[in-house]
Coordinates of C-alpha atoms in Angstrom, one line a residue:
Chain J
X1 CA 17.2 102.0 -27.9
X2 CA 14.3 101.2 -29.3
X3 CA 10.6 101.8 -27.7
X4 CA 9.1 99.3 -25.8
X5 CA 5.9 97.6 -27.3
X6 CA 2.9 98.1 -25.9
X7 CA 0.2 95.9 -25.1
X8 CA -3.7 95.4 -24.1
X9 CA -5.2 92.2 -22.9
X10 CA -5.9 89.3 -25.0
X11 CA -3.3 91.0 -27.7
X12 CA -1.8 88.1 -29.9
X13 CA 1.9 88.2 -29.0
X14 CA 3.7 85.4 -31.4
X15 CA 3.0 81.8 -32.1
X16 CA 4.0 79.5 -29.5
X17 CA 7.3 78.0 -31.5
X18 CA 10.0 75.7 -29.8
X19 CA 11.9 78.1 -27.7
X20 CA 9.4 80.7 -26.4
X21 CA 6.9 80.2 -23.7
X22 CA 4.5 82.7 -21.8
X23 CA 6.0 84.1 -18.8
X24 CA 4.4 86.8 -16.6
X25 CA 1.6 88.6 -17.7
X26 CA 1.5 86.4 -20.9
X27 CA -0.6 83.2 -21.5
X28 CA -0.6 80.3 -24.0
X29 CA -3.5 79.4 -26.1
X30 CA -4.0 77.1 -28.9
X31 CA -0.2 77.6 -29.5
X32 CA -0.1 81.3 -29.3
X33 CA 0.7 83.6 -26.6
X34 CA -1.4 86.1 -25.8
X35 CA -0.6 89.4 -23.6
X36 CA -2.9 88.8 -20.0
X37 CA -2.0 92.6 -18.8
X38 CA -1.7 96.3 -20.5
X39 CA 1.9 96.6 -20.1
X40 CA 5.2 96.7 -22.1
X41 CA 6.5 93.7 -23.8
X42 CA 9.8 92.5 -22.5
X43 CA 12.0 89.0 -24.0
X44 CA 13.8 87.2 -21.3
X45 CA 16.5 84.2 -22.3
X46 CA 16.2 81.9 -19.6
X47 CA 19.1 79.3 -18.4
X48 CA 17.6 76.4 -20.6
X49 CA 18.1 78.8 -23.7
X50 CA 14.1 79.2 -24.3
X51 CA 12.9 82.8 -24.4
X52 CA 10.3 83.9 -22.2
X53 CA 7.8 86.5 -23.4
X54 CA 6.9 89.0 -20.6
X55 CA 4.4 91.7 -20.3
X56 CA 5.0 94.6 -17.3
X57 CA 3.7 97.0 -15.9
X58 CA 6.0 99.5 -14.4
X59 CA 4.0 100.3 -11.3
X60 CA 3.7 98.5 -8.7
X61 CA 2.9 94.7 -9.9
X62 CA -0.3 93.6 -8.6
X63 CA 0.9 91.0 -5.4
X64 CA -0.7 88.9 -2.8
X65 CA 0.9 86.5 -0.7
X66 CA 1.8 83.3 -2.0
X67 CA 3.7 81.0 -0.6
X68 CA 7.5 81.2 0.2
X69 CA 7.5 84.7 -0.4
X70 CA 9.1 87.1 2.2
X71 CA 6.4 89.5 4.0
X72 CA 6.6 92.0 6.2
X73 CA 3.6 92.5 8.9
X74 CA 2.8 94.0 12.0
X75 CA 1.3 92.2 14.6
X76 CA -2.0 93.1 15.8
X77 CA -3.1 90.1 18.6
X78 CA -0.8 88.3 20.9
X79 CA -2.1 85.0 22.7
X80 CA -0.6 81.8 24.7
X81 CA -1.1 79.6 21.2
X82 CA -0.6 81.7 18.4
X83 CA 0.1 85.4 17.6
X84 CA -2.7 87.3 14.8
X85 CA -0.9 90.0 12.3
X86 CA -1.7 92.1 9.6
X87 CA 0.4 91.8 6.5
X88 CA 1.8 95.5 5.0
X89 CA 4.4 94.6 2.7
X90 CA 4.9 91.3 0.2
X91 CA 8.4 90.8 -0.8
X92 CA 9.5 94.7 -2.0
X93 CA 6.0 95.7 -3.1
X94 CA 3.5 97.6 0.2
X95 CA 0.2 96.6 -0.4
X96 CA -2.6 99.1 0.0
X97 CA -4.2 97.1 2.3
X98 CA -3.4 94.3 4.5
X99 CA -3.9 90.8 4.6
X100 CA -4.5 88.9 7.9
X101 CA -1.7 86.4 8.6
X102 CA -1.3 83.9 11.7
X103 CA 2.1 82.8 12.9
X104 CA 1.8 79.5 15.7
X105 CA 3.8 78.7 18.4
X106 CA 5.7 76.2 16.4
X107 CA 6.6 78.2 13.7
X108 CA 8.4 80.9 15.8
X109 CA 11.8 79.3 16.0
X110 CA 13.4 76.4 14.4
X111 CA 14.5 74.7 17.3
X112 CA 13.5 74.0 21.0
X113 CA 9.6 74.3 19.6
X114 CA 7.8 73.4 22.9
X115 CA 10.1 76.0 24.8
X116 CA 8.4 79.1 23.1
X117 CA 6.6 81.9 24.7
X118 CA 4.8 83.6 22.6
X119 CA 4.4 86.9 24.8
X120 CA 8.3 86.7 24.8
X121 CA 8.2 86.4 21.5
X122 CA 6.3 89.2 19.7
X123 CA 4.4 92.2 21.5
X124 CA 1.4 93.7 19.5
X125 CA 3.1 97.0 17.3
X126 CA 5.6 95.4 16.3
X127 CA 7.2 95.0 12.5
X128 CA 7.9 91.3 11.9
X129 CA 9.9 89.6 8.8
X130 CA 8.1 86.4 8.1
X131 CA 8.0 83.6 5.4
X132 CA 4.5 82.6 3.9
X133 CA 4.5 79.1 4.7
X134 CA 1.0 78.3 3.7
X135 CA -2.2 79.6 2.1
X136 CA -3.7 78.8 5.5
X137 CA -7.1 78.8 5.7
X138 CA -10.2 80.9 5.0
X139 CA -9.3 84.1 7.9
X140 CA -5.2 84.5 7.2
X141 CA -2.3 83.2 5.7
X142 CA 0.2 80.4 8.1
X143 CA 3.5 82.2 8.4
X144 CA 6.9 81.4 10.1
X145 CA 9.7 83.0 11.5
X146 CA 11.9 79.9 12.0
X147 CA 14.9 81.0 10.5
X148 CA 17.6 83.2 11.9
X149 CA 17.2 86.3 9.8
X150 CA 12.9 86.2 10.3
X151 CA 11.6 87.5 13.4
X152 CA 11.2 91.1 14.9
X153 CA 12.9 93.9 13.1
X154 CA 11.6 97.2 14.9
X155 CA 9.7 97.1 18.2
X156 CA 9.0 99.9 20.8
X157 CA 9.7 99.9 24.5
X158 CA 6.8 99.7 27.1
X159 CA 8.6 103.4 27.7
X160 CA 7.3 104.3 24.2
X161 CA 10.9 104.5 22.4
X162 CA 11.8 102.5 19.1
X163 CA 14.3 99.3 20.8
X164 CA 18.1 98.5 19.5
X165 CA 18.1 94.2 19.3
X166 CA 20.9 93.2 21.6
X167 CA 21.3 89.2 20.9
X168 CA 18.6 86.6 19.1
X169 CA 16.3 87.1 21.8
X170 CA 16.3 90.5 23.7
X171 CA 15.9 94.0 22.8
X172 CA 17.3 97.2 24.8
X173 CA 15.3 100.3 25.2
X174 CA 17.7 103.4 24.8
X175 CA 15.7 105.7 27.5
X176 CA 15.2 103.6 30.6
X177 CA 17.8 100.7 29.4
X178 CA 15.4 97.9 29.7
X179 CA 16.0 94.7 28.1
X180 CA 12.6 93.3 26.7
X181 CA 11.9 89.5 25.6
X182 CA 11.5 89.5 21.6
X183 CA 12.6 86.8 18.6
X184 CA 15.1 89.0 17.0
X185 CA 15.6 89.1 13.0
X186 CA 19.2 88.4 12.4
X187 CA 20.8 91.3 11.1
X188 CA 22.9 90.6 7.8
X189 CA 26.1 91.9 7.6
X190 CA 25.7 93.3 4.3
X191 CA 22.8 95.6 5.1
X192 CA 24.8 97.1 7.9
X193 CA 26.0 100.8 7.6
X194 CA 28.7 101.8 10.7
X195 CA 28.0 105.7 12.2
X196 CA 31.6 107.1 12.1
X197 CA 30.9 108.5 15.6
Chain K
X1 CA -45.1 116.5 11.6
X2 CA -45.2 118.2 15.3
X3 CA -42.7 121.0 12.6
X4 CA -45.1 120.8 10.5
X5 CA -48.3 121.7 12.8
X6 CA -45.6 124.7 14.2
X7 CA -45.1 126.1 11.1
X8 CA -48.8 126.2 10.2
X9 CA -50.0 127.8 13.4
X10 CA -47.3 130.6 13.0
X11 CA -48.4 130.5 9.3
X12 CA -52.1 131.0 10.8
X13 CA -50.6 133.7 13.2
X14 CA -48.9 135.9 10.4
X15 CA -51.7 135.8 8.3
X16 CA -54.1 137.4 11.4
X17 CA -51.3 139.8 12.9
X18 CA -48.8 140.4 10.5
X19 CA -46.3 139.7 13.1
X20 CA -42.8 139.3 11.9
X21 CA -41.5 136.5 9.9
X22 CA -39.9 133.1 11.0
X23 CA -36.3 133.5 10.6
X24 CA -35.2 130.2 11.7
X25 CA -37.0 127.8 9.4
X26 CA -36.4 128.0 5.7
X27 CA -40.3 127.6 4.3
X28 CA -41.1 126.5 1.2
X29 CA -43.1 128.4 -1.4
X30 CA -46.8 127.3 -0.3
X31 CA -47.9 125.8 -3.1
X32 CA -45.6 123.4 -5.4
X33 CA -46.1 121.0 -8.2
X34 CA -44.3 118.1 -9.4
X35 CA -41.4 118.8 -11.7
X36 CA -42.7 115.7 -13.5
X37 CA -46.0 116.5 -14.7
X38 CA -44.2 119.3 -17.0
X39 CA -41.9 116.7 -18.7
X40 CA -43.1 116.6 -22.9
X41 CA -42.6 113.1 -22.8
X42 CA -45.4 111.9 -24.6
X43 CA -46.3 108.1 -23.1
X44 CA -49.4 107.3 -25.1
X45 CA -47.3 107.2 -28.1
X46 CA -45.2 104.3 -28.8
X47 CA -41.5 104.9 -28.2
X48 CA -40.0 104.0 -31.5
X49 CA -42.3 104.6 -35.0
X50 CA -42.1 101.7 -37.5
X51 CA -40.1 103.8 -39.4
X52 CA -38.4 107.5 -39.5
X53 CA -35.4 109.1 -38.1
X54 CA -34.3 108.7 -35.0
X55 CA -34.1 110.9 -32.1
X56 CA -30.7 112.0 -32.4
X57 CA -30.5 111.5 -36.3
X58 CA -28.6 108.3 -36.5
X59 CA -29.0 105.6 -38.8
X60 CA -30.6 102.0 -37.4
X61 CA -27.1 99.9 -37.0
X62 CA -25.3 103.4 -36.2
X63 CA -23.8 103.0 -32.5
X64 CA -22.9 106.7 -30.6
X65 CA -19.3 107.3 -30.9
X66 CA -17.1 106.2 -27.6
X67 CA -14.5 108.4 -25.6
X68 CA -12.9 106.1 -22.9
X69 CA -10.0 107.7 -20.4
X70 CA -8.4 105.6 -17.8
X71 CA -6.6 106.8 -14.1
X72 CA -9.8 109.1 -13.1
X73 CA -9.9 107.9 -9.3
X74 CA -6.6 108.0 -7.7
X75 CA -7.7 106.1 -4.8
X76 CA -8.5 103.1 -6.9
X77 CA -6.2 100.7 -8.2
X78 CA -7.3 101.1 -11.4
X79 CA -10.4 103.1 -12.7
X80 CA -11.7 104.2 -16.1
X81 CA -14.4 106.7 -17.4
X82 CA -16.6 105.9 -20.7
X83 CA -19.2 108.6 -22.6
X84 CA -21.7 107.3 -25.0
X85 CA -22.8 110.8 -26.0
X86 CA -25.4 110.7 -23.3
X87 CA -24.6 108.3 -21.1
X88 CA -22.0 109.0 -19.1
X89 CA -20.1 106.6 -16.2
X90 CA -17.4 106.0 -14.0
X91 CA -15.8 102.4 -12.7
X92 CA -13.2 102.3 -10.0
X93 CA -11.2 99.0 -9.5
X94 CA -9.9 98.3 -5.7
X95 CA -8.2 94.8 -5.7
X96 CA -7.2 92.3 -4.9
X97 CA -7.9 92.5 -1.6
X98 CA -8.0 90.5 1.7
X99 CA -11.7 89.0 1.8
X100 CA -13.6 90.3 4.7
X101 CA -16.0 87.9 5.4
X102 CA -14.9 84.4 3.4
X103 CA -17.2 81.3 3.2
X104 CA -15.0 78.8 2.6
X105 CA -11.3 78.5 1.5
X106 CA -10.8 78.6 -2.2
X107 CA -7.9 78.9 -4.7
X108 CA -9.5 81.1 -7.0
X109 CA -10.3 84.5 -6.2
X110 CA -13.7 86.5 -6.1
X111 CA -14.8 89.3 -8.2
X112 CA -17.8 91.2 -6.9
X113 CA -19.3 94.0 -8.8
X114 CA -21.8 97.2 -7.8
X115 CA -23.6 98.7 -9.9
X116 CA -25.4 102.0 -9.6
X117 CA -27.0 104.9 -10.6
X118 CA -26.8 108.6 -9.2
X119 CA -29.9 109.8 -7.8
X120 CA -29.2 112.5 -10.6
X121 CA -28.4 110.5 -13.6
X122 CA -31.9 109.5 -14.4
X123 CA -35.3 111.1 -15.8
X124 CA -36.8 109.9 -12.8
X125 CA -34.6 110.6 -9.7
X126 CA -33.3 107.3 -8.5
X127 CA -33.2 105.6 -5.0
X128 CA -30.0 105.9 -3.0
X129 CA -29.9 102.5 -2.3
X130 CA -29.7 99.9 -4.8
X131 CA -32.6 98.6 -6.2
X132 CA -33.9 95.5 -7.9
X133 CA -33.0 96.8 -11.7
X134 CA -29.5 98.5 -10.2
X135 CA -29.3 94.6 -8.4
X136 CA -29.7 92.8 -11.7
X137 CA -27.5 94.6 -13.6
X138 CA -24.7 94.2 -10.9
X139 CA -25.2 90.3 -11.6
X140 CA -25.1 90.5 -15.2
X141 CA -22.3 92.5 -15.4
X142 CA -20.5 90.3 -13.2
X143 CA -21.4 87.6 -15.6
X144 CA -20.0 89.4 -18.2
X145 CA -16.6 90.1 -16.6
X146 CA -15.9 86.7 -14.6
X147 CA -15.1 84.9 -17.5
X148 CA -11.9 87.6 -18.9
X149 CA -10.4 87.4 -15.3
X150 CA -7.9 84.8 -14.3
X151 CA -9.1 84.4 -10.6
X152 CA -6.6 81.8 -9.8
X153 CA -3.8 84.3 -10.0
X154 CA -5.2 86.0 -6.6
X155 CA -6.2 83.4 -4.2
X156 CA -8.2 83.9 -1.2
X157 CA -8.3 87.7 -2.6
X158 CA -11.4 89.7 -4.0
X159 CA -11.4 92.5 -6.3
X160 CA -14.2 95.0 -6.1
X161 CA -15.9 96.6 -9.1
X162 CA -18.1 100.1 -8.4
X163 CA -19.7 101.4 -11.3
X164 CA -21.1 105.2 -10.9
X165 CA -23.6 106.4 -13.3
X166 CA -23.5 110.0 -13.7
X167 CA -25.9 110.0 -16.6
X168 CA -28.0 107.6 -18.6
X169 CA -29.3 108.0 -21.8
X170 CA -29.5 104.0 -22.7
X171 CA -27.2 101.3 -22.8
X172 CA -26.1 101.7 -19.5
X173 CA -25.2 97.8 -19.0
X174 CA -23.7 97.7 -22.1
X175 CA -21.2 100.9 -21.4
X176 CA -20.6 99.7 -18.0
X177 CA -19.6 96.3 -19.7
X178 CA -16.7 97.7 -21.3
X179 CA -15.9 100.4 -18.6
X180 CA -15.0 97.8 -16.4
X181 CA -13.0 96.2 -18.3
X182 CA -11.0 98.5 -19.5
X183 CA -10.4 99.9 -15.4
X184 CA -9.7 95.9 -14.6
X185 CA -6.9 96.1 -17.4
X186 CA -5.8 99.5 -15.5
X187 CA -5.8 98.1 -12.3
X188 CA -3.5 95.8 -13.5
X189 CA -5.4 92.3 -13.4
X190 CA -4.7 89.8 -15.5
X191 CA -7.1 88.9 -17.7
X192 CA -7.8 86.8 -21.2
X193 CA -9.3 89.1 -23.1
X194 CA -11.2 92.8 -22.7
X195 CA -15.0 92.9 -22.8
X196 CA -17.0 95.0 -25.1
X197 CA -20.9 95.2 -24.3
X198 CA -23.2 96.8 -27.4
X199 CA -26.7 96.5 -27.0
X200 CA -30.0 96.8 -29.6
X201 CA -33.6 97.5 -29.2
X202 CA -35.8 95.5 -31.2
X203 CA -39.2 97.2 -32.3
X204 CA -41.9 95.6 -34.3
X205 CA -39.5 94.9 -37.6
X206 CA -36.9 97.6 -36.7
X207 CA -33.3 96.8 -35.4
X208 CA -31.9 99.8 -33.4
X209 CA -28.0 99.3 -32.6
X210 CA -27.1 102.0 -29.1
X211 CA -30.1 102.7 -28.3
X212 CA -31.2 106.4 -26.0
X213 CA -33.1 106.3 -23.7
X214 CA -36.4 107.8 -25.4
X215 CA -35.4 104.4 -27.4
X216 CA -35.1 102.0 -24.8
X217 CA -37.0 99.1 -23.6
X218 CA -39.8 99.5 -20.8
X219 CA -42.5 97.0 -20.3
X220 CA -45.7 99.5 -19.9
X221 CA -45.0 99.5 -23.7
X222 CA -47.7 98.9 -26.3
X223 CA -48.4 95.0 -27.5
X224 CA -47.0 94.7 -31.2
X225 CA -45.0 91.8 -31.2
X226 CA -41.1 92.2 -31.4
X227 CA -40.3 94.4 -28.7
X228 CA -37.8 94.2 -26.2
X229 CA -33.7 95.0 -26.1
X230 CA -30.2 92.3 -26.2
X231 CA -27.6 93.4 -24.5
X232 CA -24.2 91.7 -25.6
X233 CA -20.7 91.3 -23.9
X234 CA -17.7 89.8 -26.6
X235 CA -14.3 89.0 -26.0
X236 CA -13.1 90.1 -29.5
X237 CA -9.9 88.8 -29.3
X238 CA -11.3 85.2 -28.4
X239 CA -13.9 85.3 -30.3
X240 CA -16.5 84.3 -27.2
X241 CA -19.8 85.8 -26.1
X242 CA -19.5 86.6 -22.1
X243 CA -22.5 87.2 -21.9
X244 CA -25.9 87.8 -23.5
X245 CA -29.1 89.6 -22.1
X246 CA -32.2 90.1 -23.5
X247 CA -35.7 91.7 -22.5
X248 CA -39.2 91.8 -23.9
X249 CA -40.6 89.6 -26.6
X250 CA -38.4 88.2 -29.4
X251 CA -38.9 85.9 -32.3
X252 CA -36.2 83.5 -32.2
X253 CA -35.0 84.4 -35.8
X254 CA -34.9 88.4 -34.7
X255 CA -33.1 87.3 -31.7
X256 CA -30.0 85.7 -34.0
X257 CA -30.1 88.8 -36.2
X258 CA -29.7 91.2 -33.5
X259 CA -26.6 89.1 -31.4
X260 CA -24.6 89.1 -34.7
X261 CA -25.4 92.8 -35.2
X262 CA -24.4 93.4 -31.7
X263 CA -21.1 91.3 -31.9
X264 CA -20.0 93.4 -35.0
X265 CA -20.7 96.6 -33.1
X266 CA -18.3 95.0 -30.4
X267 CA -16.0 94.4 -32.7
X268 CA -15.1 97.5 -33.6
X269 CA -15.3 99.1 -29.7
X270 CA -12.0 97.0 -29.6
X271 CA -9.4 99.5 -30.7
X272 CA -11.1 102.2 -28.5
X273 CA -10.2 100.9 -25.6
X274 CA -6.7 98.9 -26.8
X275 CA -6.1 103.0 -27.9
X276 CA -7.1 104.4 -24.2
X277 CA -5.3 101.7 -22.8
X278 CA -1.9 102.3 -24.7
X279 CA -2.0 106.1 -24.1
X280 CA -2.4 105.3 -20.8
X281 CA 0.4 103.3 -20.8
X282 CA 2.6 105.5 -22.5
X283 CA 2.2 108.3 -20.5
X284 CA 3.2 106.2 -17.5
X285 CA 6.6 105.1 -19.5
X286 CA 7.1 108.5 -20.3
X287 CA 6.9 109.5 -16.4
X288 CA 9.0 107.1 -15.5
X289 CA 11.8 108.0 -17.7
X290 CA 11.8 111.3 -16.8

């Protein structure tokens, strides 16, 4: 197998002929595509049979939120209205540092809006899978959790211990066996592993 | 100064009584001159001669060969380090980031750049705090830069530039030019094209391509016509000026003469930093197959 080529920024890639086009990392100009990061150089067919030209980078890829992308945060503020979090991880890539992201009372489920409570809802400390819903505006990104497999994925007990999610909306400390209020991730049935206990 | 009236009075005392020293200050040798006043600089001359060799021996449109090396911070998302023979600097890339204090909402993303020098890297020791020249530079090397970035790919996000000078011997804006833009292509932002920045001294009828900094441009000079430096940033691959600077007095024609010279001079920084760039890059595809 051969090596992979190597490019620099503003490299000239190919002429921008019927059936390629500039994917990531790559940009058209004047009908060429030119490399836009100092990567390897990588063809891609796509479903319409035109071939992409791609330039990676092997480390982490440079990410910010955008919208419809899956985030991790953790949630910093709680109040009556809307709940204030910090985002740590975009899609499979942590970021070095965080983003501020805003999820609203509406947004936490999909149905029954007007009977959330946000304080039953999320606690400050605790790891949240969200969707980007919007750029928001100039402070943090609008996110949502109003699907059945967003919500609250680890939280700790008032007694200090990490919880174990019971149903879609509580969560059971494993010392004193108290059942706190949270909006539960769903957990998918593939990403389950069974203890042989 | 209530130290300093202590120590003289138990200065005063020692003197009289020849009482034991005081341990628990460090003193100073008594008398001390500036470090300055034995510098050989000679000021009343002027700077560059109508004609000769130069300080370090090169030829006019000679520029000081370039050793670039990328991945020198490890805190930084991206960083690179640049010598010019004498000068000497660091950039360190942290981005993009969350904006800490945003204006208003936009779709493209900010770049913001620092420039400065080390109190060190100077003849004269240097202010730890920005100051007006280390300011303008900032903005014109932000100038430079802003057009290579695609900002739209990072909304709401700013990337931070911080350029270190650890020693300057001219063409610090210039260097810093292409530093940057070779620790933005680490770093891993997108961008059109690299920037190269080469700068000139013009002197009476003499060109000087990379000039030192016995060579470079100060106003307290003397008042032949002619004199002052252009500092120029190229995107070679586009085949677009970034950015032009210039200082001093220049005739028009001059003026052309030295940006062309200065875009050739860019020209051929290109494959320096493409070369740091793809070592870079191999050794990472090399670590990652192993």
């Amino acid at each position: 197998m051969s090596a992979p080529m190597i490019c620099c920024p503003g490299q000239r890639l190919c002429r921008q002929e019927g059936n390629l086009d500039a994917g990531r990392g790559a940009y058209t100009r004047n009908g060429f595509i030119y490399a836009s990061l100092a990567g390897t150089l990588h063809t891609v067919k796509n479903e319409e049979g035109t071939t992409i030209v791609e330039v990676f980078r092997d480390i982490e890829q440079i990410t910010v939120p955008s919208v419809d992308a899956l985030v991790t945060v953790k949630v910093t503020n709680v109040n009556a209205r809307f709940c204030k979090c910090a985002i740590i991880k975009v899609g499979k890539t942590p970021l070095r540092e965080t983003f501020r992201g805003m999820i609203r009372r509406e947004d936490v489920k999909a149905t029954e809006k007007d009977k959330v409570e946000m304080y039953k809802s999320f606690r400050p400390g605790d790891i949240v899978m969200a969707r980007v819903i919007s750029l928001g505006d100039k402070q943090s990104y609008l996110l949502s959790t109003a699907e059945n497999e967003l919500g609250v994925v680890m939280a700790t007990s008032e007694a200090g211990a990490s919880m174990v999610p019971v149903s879609w909306c509580k969560m059971k400390c494993p010392k004193t066996y108290n059942e706190e209020h949270r909006k539960v991730a769903k957990a998918q049935p593939q990403f389950l592993e069974y203890s042989v206990t | 100064i209530g130290n300093k009236k202590e120590i003289n009075k138990i200065n005063k005392v020692q003197q009289h009584s020849k009482m034991p020293l005081d341990t628990r200050r460090i003193t100073g040798p008594e008398s001390s001159i500036s470090p300055y006043s034995l510098l050989t600089h000679n000021k009343t001359q002027p700077q560059v001669p109508p004609s000769g060799v130069r300080p370090d021996g090169r030829e006019d449109d000679k520029i000081r060969p370039i050793f670039l090396k990328t991945g020198v911070v490890s805190q930084a998302q991206g960083s690179a380090y640049i010598e010019q023979q004498g000068t000497k600097m660091i950039c360190a890339v942290y981005g993009p980031r969350a904006v800490v204090r945003q204006e208003d909402f936009s779709m493209k993303g900010q770049l913001t750049c620092e420039f400065k020098f080390t109190p060190f890297s100077c003849r004269y020791r240097r202010q730890h705090q920005q100051d007006g020249e280390e300011k303008d530079f900032s903005v014109q090397l932000l100038e430079a830069l802003e057009p290579a970035v695609l900002l739209h790919k990072f909304p709401k996000a700013q990337v931070n530039i911080y350029i270190t000078v650890l020693q300057n011997d001219g063409c610090a804006l210039a260097a810093s030019i292409t530093c940057a833009s070779v620790a933005l292509a680490d770093a891993g932002i997108e961008m059109y094209d690299l920037v190269t920045g080469c700068s000139a001294r013009l002197a009476g009828d003499r060109l000087l391509m990379d000039p030192c900094s016995l060579e470079e441009y100060s106003s307290v000079e003397d008042t032949s016509i002619n004199n002052g430096s252009v500092t120029v940033g190229l995107m070679p691959s586009l085949d677009q000026i970034s950015a032009v600077t210039s200082t001093g007095e220049i005739q028009f024609e001059l003026m052309k003469k030295a940006i062309t010279q200065c875009v050739s001079m860019c020209v051929q920084l290109y494959p320096v930093c493409q070369n740091s760039l793809t070592k870079s890059i191999e050794k990472k595809v090399v670590e990652a197959a192993t």
